[in-house]
Amino acid sequence: MNIYVIMKRTFDTEEKIQIENGEIVEDGAEFIINPYDEYAIEEAIQLRDAHGGEVTLVTVGDEEAEKQIRTGLAMGADKAVLIEDEDVENGDPYSIQAMLSAYFKDQEVDIILGGNIAVDGGSGQVGPRLAEQLGFNHVTSVVNIEIEDGKAKIERDVEGDQEHIEVALPVLVTAQQGLNEPRYPSLPGIMKAKKKPLDTLDLDDLDLEEEDVEGKTKTIERYLPPEKAAGKILEGEVDEQVTELISLLKNEAKVI
Amino acid sequence: MSKKILVVGEIRDGEFRNVSFEAIAAAKQMSNGGEIVGALLGESVSDNATEMIYFGADRVVTVESDKLKHYTPEGYSQALHAIVEQENPDGILIGHTSIGRDLSPKIASRLKSGLVSDVVSLEVAEDEVIFTRPIYSGKAFEKVVVNEGVTFATLRPNNIPALDKDDSRSGTVDSLDVEIKDLQTIIKEVVKNTASGVDLSEASVIVAGGRGMKGEENFKILDELAEVLGGAVGASRGACDAEYCDYALQIGQTGKVVTPDLYIAVGLSGAIQHVAGMSNSKVIVAINKDPEAEIFQIADYGIVGDLFDILPKLTEEFKKVLV
């Protein structure tokens, strides 16, 4: 099977966010593979081990993303492609989709896996957008996948309920938490990953002009929410605390 | 200039989701006196359509088909695309729900249009709509404009108040014939897991447990309190990792991001990745036996003590007060 994973390098979820001159400060921050994409990589490796074939990681970013790509390769993916986005103005999910579509239109694909959302931008648009351009079906928020006779049997999380779906390949799926338990790269895995093929492509390689990948939306401001002040600690015995809390919620906060 | 805004309504288990009405209110802001057109897709939805008019839509277009009984991206996108082609709206709004999140990027991709996901507020400046949305799960926010094509956005539930219902309003409900073809996605079964039926993203009250719950069996204490308050139960990553509950309940930077009116955090420390998912709740109550727990830093009201003593009493007292 030709298995692809679209992945993104993101801020570590433990990081605090700082903004300077309207831009997110990246200096000194830890970066990781987007956690939802880790589920996608793990699932891709499991599918390859069960059905044969190859796992290719595809990311859009700059050379800094090589570290996360090597981690994915160390987990067990076979090869990787980095699409450089330095010439992209006002990049948004449309831009990412445009680059990925240009790459994928020349590939033979059985399944593309990605994360349900990225924990930075959080829009969850790229997967379904890409599937539409490739003429594939998409299934988002999947918690189980089995491939059989050219079909994928999928369970997806729908706000707590589970949908059991059957869909023909090729298909694009996005991983939800609970899909699997991503493995840690092993030491031999890390050694091997250094020699696995990593292709770097730019817009020229994909026959794209700068205007083809310009965002359709524009961020005009970024800001931090006001810091919340610590509130009131209720004193007394449990009965008193409970009575006071209910009274405060009712009369002061007016939420019940 | 007045604008025509299409609002895609969503019915779940026979009832409108409130975010559909919230989207109509947002559309009013965007329309500048223009027309608000409701769009409603499903197996049989015409009977519900006038509700959208009562909440502010001027008219509604429906597409009905037995192939739309269950949501599939293929089926719904064919139906919605037909409405968009007929109406040619300046803007499209849809709730940032499971369906909205799944359907909107597919439609935007087909229209080669921008899309602003998970909007929590909007303002109209001259002829431009400026959307505000959380990034890094609410650790920061950004203001975004659509600079090309239709002004398309998904709205996070529970952030923009719906207009008051006015059942003296009237408008037409037209059905559009769309032949839904070539569905390759087959929904075999839907397994309902949410016991209380209150969805986390739309709940006005959430009771969330952390590692301090000590075990799966103790989550029923949270269920009881949530039930009295008409709310939903959530959890921290710690509680999910410890298998006290299903990952579907997880709130945080991985997991769901929620903004209820009241968030009761029980036996959870307030790790940064959890706080990202709930810190924009209107009122936060923390119950934890550790007075140093981070969660007290963002709580409006805190009780330091044993949750196993406090919660049952709290549930009992709420029962008395809320009857």
XYZ file of C-alpha atoms in Angstrom:
579
model
C 0.000 0.000 0.000
C 1.088 3.571 -0.692
C 0.574 5.235 2.660
C 1.144 8.943 3.188
C 1.090 11.038 6.332
C 0.697 14.813 6.258
C 2.345 16.163 9.381
C 3.208 19.498 10.959
C 5.839 20.800 13.315
C 4.144 22.675 16.162
C 4.804 24.328 19.512
C 5.011 21.950 22.435
C 1.645 21.963 24.212
C 3.402 22.776 27.491
C 4.737 26.058 26.074
C 3.402 29.446 27.072
C 2.696 31.728 24.128
C 4.320 35.150 23.821
C 3.640 37.759 21.178
C 5.980 40.490 19.964
C 5.086 42.919 17.179
C 2.055 40.853 16.346
C 4.076 37.665 15.803
C 4.307 34.562 17.981
C 7.757 34.432 19.603
C 9.443 31.194 18.575
C 12.880 31.764 20.106
C 13.662 29.253 22.796
C 10.364 27.380 22.409
C 10.288 23.594 22.212
C 8.800 22.149 19.048
C 7.192 18.758 18.558
C 5.306 16.763 15.956
C 1.703 17.925 16.234
C 0.277 15.368 18.730
C -2.621 14.416 16.436
C -0.150 13.790 13.602
C 1.752 11.381 15.858
C -1.347 9.191 15.971
C -1.447 9.371 12.173
C 2.207 8.298 11.869
C 1.724 5.410 14.303
C -1.367 4.211 12.436
C 0.435 4.468 9.091
C 3.266 2.287 10.399
C 0.799 -0.278 11.724
C -1.074 -0.348 8.398
C 2.197 -0.875 6.499
C 3.262 -3.663 8.858
C -0.098 -5.390 8.332
C -0.502 -4.844 4.576
C 2.972 -4.109 3.232
C 4.021 -1.059 1.284
C 5.653 2.171 2.263
C 4.988 5.105 4.569
C 5.914 8.564 3.268
C 5.800 11.627 5.526
C 4.936 14.926 3.891
C 5.271 18.273 5.593
C 5.110 21.926 4.613
C 7.534 24.149 6.459
C 11.137 25.271 6.610
C 14.394 23.444 7.272
C 13.687 23.537 11.023
C 11.041 20.869 10.409
C 13.755 18.316 9.616
C 14.057 17.459 13.306
C 10.391 16.442 13.565
C 10.589 14.633 10.212
C 13.581 12.595 11.461
C 11.587 11.737 14.588
C 8.775 10.417 12.389
C 11.277 8.425 10.342
C 12.777 7.087 13.574
C 9.328 5.894 14.627
C 9.360 3.783 11.463
C 8.228 5.773 8.441
C 10.228 4.930 5.273
C 10.845 8.290 3.618
C 9.866 11.920 3.752
C 9.192 15.001 1.691
C 9.631 18.563 2.920
C 7.840 21.221 0.890
C 9.474 24.563 1.588
C 7.085 27.431 2.211
C 9.460 30.383 2.484
C 8.035 32.055 -0.633
C 4.458 31.838 0.583
C 2.821 35.131 1.486
C 0.050 35.238 4.075
C 0.006 31.473 4.264
C -3.243 29.939 5.447
C -4.868 26.484 5.177
C -5.615 27.197 1.521
C -1.896 27.736 0.854
C -0.931 24.458 2.523
C -3.621 22.628 0.585
C -2.431 24.172 -2.689
C 1.123 22.929 -2.127
C 0.037 19.495 -0.972
C -2.408 19.109 -3.894
C 0.371 19.969 -6.352
C 2.577 17.316 -4.776
C -0.040 14.587 -4.448
C -1.472 14.876 -7.968
C 1.602 13.012 -9.252
C 1.621 10.305 -6.554
C -0.069 6.944 -6.427
C -1.978 6.942 -3.168
C -4.069 4.418 -1.267
C -4.479 6.351 1.940
C -3.429 9.713 3.366
C -3.460 10.125 7.141
C -3.206 13.371 9.059
C -4.104 14.833 12.421
C -7.640 15.913 13.224
C -6.341 19.413 13.940
C -2.980 21.005 14.564
C -2.693 22.291 18.120
C -1.445 25.705 16.940
C -3.809 26.992 14.225
C -6.485 24.519 15.191
C -8.707 24.921 12.146
C -8.622 21.330 10.895
C -9.076 22.490 7.309
C -6.109 21.091 5.412
C -7.166 17.422 5.345
C -10.710 17.833 3.982
C -9.543 20.627 1.652
C -6.850 18.387 0.181
C -9.202 15.408 -0.200
C -11.631 17.588 -2.156
C -8.892 18.705 -4.561
C -7.705 15.129 -5.094
C -11.234 13.796 -5.547
C -10.829 11.500 -2.525
C -13.343 10.814 0.180
C -12.378 12.034 3.611
C -13.210 10.857 7.107
C -12.253 13.110 10.022
C -11.730 12.313 13.690
C -11.123 8.575 13.300
C -10.524 6.294 16.291
C -10.176 2.971 14.460
C -9.214 1.884 10.922
C -9.157 -1.503 9.263
C -8.357 -2.015 5.582
C -9.947 -4.932 3.753
C -10.551 -5.618 0.045
C -9.825 -2.094 -1.082
C -12.107 -0.617 1.527
C -11.513 1.095 4.839
C -13.690 0.199 7.791
C -13.528 3.191 10.073
C -14.880 4.219 13.433
C -15.088 7.942 13.946
C -15.749 10.071 16.976
C -18.729 12.372 16.555
C -18.890 14.482 19.684
C -18.783 11.414 21.895
C -20.857 9.113 19.685
C -19.187 6.630 17.356
C -19.990 6.261 13.693
C -19.050 3.036 11.936
C -18.247 3.820 8.330
C -17.216 1.925 5.237
C -15.480 3.852 2.489
C -13.626 2.936 -0.709
C -9.907 3.682 -1.119
C -8.220 6.007 -1.831
C -9.267 7.929 1.234
C -7.937 10.695 3.445
C -8.474 10.269 7.181
C -7.643 12.478 10.156
C -6.662 10.953 13.493
C -8.441 11.606 16.762
C -7.068 10.833 20.175
C -7.664 7.217 21.150
C -6.735 5.878 17.685
C -3.584 4.268 19.065
C -0.658 4.764 21.411
C 2.192 6.334 19.410
C 5.521 4.551 19.916
C 8.702 6.241 21.029
C 11.534 6.052 18.508
C 14.003 3.293 19.395
C 17.754 3.886 19.374
C 18.282 1.722 16.247
C 15.301 3.553 14.752
C 16.992 6.890 15.364
C 20.225 5.656 13.765
C 18.387 4.334 10.695
C 16.327 7.514 10.376
C 19.461 9.544 9.651
C 19.954 7.638 6.393
C 16.343 7.501 5.236
C 15.557 9.588 2.140
C 14.313 13.130 2.700
C 13.411 15.085 -0.456
C 13.098 18.841 -0.302
C 10.822 20.531 -2.826
C 10.122 24.188 -3.452
C 7.370 25.964 -5.380
C 9.318 25.645 -8.666
C 9.572 21.882 -8.263
C 5.787 21.781 -7.905
C 5.191 24.114 -10.884
C 3.561 26.637 -8.588
C 3.775 30.421 -8.760
C 3.702 32.560 -5.636
C 0.172 33.754 -6.405
C -1.061 30.127 -6.575
C -0.322 29.667 -2.899
C -1.214 33.058 -1.471
C -3.635 32.750 1.449
C -7.318 33.505 0.984
C -7.510 34.872 4.519
C -5.294 37.340 6.320
C -4.418 37.621 9.990
C -4.455 41.284 10.954
C -3.783 40.993 14.674
C -2.673 38.497 17.309
C -3.095 39.053 21.027
C -3.045 37.299 24.378
C -6.234 37.022 26.433
C -6.317 39.116 29.624
C -4.785 37.204 32.522
C -7.314 35.893 34.923
C -6.847 36.943 38.526
C -7.013 34.245 41.190
C -10.421 34.213 42.798
C -11.864 33.633 46.208
C -10.999 30.625 48.356
C -13.989 29.661 50.460
C -13.304 29.051 54.159
C -15.096 27.105 56.866
C -16.480 23.595 57.234
C -17.608 21.670 54.169
C -21.285 22.490 54.740
C -20.531 26.198 54.961
C -18.298 26.118 51.898
C -20.953 24.370 49.852
C -23.694 26.786 50.919
C -21.505 29.790 50.231
C -20.461 28.485 46.810
C -24.044 27.975 45.719
C -24.998 31.410 46.983
C -22.095 33.023 45.115
C -22.891 31.197 41.882
C -26.485 32.264 42.172
C -26.245 35.837 43.404
C -22.787 37.090 42.434
C -21.830 35.142 39.301
C -25.468 34.575 38.294
C -24.705 31.398 36.383
C -27.327 29.148 37.996
C -23.504 47.651 1.253
C -25.988 45.013 2.308
C -24.929 41.407 2.032
C -26.697 38.110 1.536
C -25.634 35.603 4.174
C -26.360 31.880 4.053
C -26.668 30.172 7.451
C -26.442 26.390 7.462
C -28.713 25.004 10.190
C -28.089 21.745 11.984
C -30.648 19.439 13.541
C -29.534 16.757 15.962
C -31.948 14.152 17.304
C -34.928 16.139 16.044
C -33.897 19.477 17.538
C -31.949 22.445 16.292
C -28.569 22.961 17.791
C -28.495 26.322 19.467
C -25.414 27.324 17.485
C -27.613 27.431 14.358
C -29.564 30.303 15.939
C -26.354 31.911 17.192
C -25.121 31.829 13.588
C -28.266 33.679 12.456
C -27.490 36.412 15.011
C -23.930 36.624 13.682
C -25.248 36.715 10.117
C -27.426 39.712 11.030
C -24.271 41.571 12.045
C -22.573 40.659 8.773
C -25.538 41.347 6.494
C -25.861 45.106 7.108
C -29.581 44.917 6.464
C -29.232 42.321 3.727
C -30.992 38.986 3.478
C -30.398 36.006 5.777
C -31.112 32.711 4.034
C -31.260 29.518 6.075
C -30.052 26.257 4.534
C -31.266 22.986 5.952
C -30.241 19.513 4.815
C -31.550 16.117 5.872
C -34.002 13.333 5.261
C -37.008 15.302 6.434
C -36.397 18.807 7.695
C -39.082 21.120 6.213
C -41.229 20.942 9.345
C -38.395 22.399 11.392
C -37.437 25.101 8.911
C -39.681 27.880 10.227
C -37.743 27.804 13.517
C -34.866 29.454 11.653
C -37.236 32.208 10.543
C -38.472 32.739 14.117
C -34.842 33.260 15.140
C -34.126 35.823 12.438
C -33.723 34.169 9.013
C -35.722 35.761 6.188
C -36.334 32.532 4.316
C -35.081 28.963 4.226
C -33.995 26.624 1.444
C -34.118 22.910 2.195
C -32.696 19.865 0.468
C -34.381 16.633 1.498
C -33.302 13.145 0.527
C -33.146 9.738 2.149
C -29.436 9.872 1.272
C -29.076 12.733 3.744
C -30.420 10.739 6.685
C -26.910 10.451 8.075
C -24.236 13.062 7.602
C -21.655 12.162 4.972
C -19.264 14.727 3.507
C -20.186 13.597 -0.008
C -23.945 13.771 0.443
C -24.071 16.999 2.402
C -21.545 18.771 0.191
C -23.562 17.984 -2.924
C -26.691 19.366 -1.282
C -25.061 22.465 0.184
C -23.124 23.184 -2.975
C -26.390 23.213 -4.922
C -27.843 25.773 -2.508
C -24.697 27.915 -2.709
C -24.846 27.855 -6.514
C -28.502 28.861 -6.506
C -28.178 31.606 -3.892
C -24.685 32.902 -4.641
C -24.302 34.357 -1.113
C -21.728 36.942 -0.018
C -21.151 35.050 3.198
C -21.693 31.534 4.644
C -21.905 30.679 8.345
C -22.116 27.263 9.965
C -21.650 26.020 13.529
C -18.198 24.744 14.485
C -19.662 21.351 15.319
C -18.649 17.898 14.187
C -20.583 18.426 10.951
C -19.516 22.049 10.464
C -15.842 21.251 10.964
C -16.009 18.353 8.521
C -18.149 19.957 5.815
C -16.921 23.569 5.678
C -13.339 22.942 4.443
C -14.652 20.649 1.698
C -17.041 23.330 0.463
C -14.414 26.087 0.821
C -11.963 23.966 -1.133
C -14.452 23.456 -3.918
C -15.246 27.198 -4.004
C -11.496 27.976 -3.837
C -12.436 30.258 -1.007
C -10.983 31.252 2.336
C -12.507 29.897 5.524
C -12.185 31.135 9.088
C -12.758 28.276 11.519
C -13.887 28.350 15.134
C -14.897 31.995 15.368
C -15.798 33.345 18.824
C -16.738 36.916 17.859
C -16.936 39.215 14.879
C -17.047 42.889 14.117
C -17.941 44.735 10.944
C -15.655 47.592 9.950
C -16.689 49.435 6.799
C -17.188 46.650 4.284
C -14.968 44.122 5.997
C -15.864 41.455 8.519
C -13.176 40.889 11.138
C -13.381 37.505 12.823
C -11.761 36.669 16.157
C -10.675 33.080 16.750
C -8.539 31.292 19.326
C -5.131 29.904 18.382
C -3.017 27.555 20.469
C -6.351 26.364 21.939
C -7.095 29.749 23.463
C -3.623 30.587 24.754
C -3.803 33.417 22.204
C -6.297 34.914 19.759
C -6.095 36.221 16.217
C -8.222 38.560 14.145
C -8.720 37.374 10.600
C -10.333 38.743 7.463
C -11.248 36.865 4.296
C -9.568 38.651 1.438
C -10.888 36.674 -1.500
C -14.131 34.980 -2.392
C -17.105 34.300 -0.191
C -16.839 35.321 3.499
C -17.028 31.873 5.017
C -16.722 31.036 8.718
C -17.606 28.429 11.321
C -18.840 29.654 14.707
C -17.934 28.130 18.032
C -21.086 27.271 20.012
C -21.986 29.302 23.089
C -20.158 32.538 22.209
C -22.503 34.783 20.222
C -25.963 35.113 21.801
C -28.919 34.062 19.628
C -31.673 36.596 18.976
C -34.919 36.237 20.906
C -37.387 33.889 19.296
C -40.188 35.753 17.555
C -42.856 33.393 16.244
C -44.765 36.199 14.580
C -42.056 36.311 11.911
C -42.804 34.653 8.597
C -40.901 33.767 5.454
C -40.884 31.207 2.696
C -39.494 27.692 2.961
C -38.492 26.396 -0.467
C -37.283 22.947 -1.216
C -34.532 22.492 -3.756
C -34.388 19.235 -5.707
C -30.888 17.828 -5.700
C -30.043 14.390 -6.974
C -27.523 13.045 -4.468
C -25.372 10.570 -6.348
C -22.440 8.215 -6.001
C -22.213 7.977 -2.239
C -19.160 5.870 -1.500
C -19.226 6.542 2.214
C -21.626 4.219 3.977
C -22.639 4.805 7.596
C -23.122 1.289 8.978
C -24.028 2.162 12.518
C -24.030 5.016 15.020
C -23.210 4.036 18.583
C -24.419 6.589 21.119
C -22.024 7.070 23.995
C -23.089 10.307 25.591
C -25.258 9.155 28.463
C -26.655 12.549 29.465
C -27.100 13.678 25.870
C -25.503 17.064 26.640
C -22.655 17.717 24.254
C -19.445 19.067 25.787
C -18.903 21.799 23.201
C -22.383 23.195 23.691
C -22.871 22.529 27.407
C -23.504 25.613 29.536
C -22.230 23.747 32.604
C -19.278 21.343 32.673
C -18.104 19.253 35.607
C -14.593 17.989 34.890
C -12.521 15.468 36.799
C -8.786 14.879 36.972
C -6.448 12.325 38.452
C -7.816 13.200 41.888
C -10.921 11.178 40.974
C -8.762 8.131 41.701
C -10.738 5.695 39.574
C -13.244 5.090 36.817
C -15.962 4.176 39.316
C -15.749 7.612 40.942
C -16.741 9.429 37.771
C -20.356 8.688 38.680
C -20.044 11.387 41.378
C -19.367 13.850 38.561
C -22.225 12.434 36.486
C -24.623 13.041 39.362
C -23.590 16.668 39.792
C -23.651 17.283 36.037
C -27.115 15.806 35.798
C -28.499 18.081 38.504
C -27.019 21.088 36.704
C -28.101 19.947 33.239
C -24.459 19.875 32.252
C -21.863 17.557 30.763
C -18.889 15.716 32.234
C -15.353 16.372 31.025
C -11.896 15.259 32.089
C -8.225 16.173 32.100
C -5.650 14.298 30.045
C -4.362 12.760 33.278
C -7.752 11.188 33.971
C -8.050 9.922 30.382
C -4.509 8.522 30.344
C -5.255 6.750 33.629
C -8.295 5.222 31.863
C -10.800 6.695 34.299
C -12.844 7.762 31.303
C -13.031 7.852 27.529
C -10.802 10.224 25.510
C -13.993 11.719 24.103
C -14.292 13.586 27.412
C -10.832 15.138 27.311
C -10.645 18.913 27.570
C -7.400 20.692 26.757
C -5.011 21.574 23.995
C -5.288 18.006 22.867
C -8.977 17.278 23.308
C -11.897 19.664 23.319
C -11.811 23.397 23.868
C -14.854 24.565 25.804
C -16.377 27.859 26.954
C -19.307 27.051 29.248
C -20.959 29.537 31.624
C -19.839 27.427 34.582
C -16.845 25.088 34.733
C -16.384 23.019 37.881
C -12.867 21.544 37.993
C -12.692 18.647 40.407
C -9.461 17.007 41.537
C -7.468 18.359 38.640
C -4.265 20.311 38.978
C -4.660 22.769 36.140
C -1.777 21.762 33.875
C -1.191 24.341 31.145
C -2.394 21.992 28.440
C -5.722 21.492 30.254
C -6.150 25.166 31.100
C -5.762 26.029 27.400
C -8.989 24.135 26.772
C -11.145 25.740 29.462
C -9.702 29.037 30.689
C -12.164 31.079 28.662
C -15.113 29.628 30.592
C -17.188 32.421 32.113
C -17.034 31.220 35.739
C -14.585 28.642 37.034
C -14.923 26.730 40.293
C -11.996 24.615 41.524
C -12.202 21.861 44.101
C -8.850 20.354 45.036
C -7.204 19.159 48.203
C -3.875 20.754 47.248
C -4.001 24.500 48.031
C -0.999 25.005 45.731
C -2.760 23.514 42.690
C -2.385 25.746 39.611
C -6.098 25.557 38.940
C -6.764 27.957 41.850
C -4.822 30.630 39.946
C -7.544 30.887 37.342
C -10.588 29.894 39.414
C -13.198 32.462 40.407
C -14.146 30.364 43.433
C -12.085 27.677 45.083
C -12.623 25.111 47.788
C -9.592 23.410 49.274
C -10.691 20.033 50.521
C -11.549 16.416 49.839
C -13.699 16.138 46.740
C -15.263 12.942 48.046
C -16.711 14.934 50.978
C -17.590 18.048 49.043
C -19.143 16.778 45.816
C -22.004 14.697 47.252
C -22.993 17.603 49.503
C -22.774 20.036 46.621
C -25.002 17.797 44.508
C -27.563 17.541 47.345
C -27.625 21.301 47.895
C -27.939 22.064 44.189
C -30.893 19.666 44.052
C -32.651 21.679 46.761
C -31.859 25.041 45.178
C -32.680 24.142 41.608
C -36.011 22.439 42.151
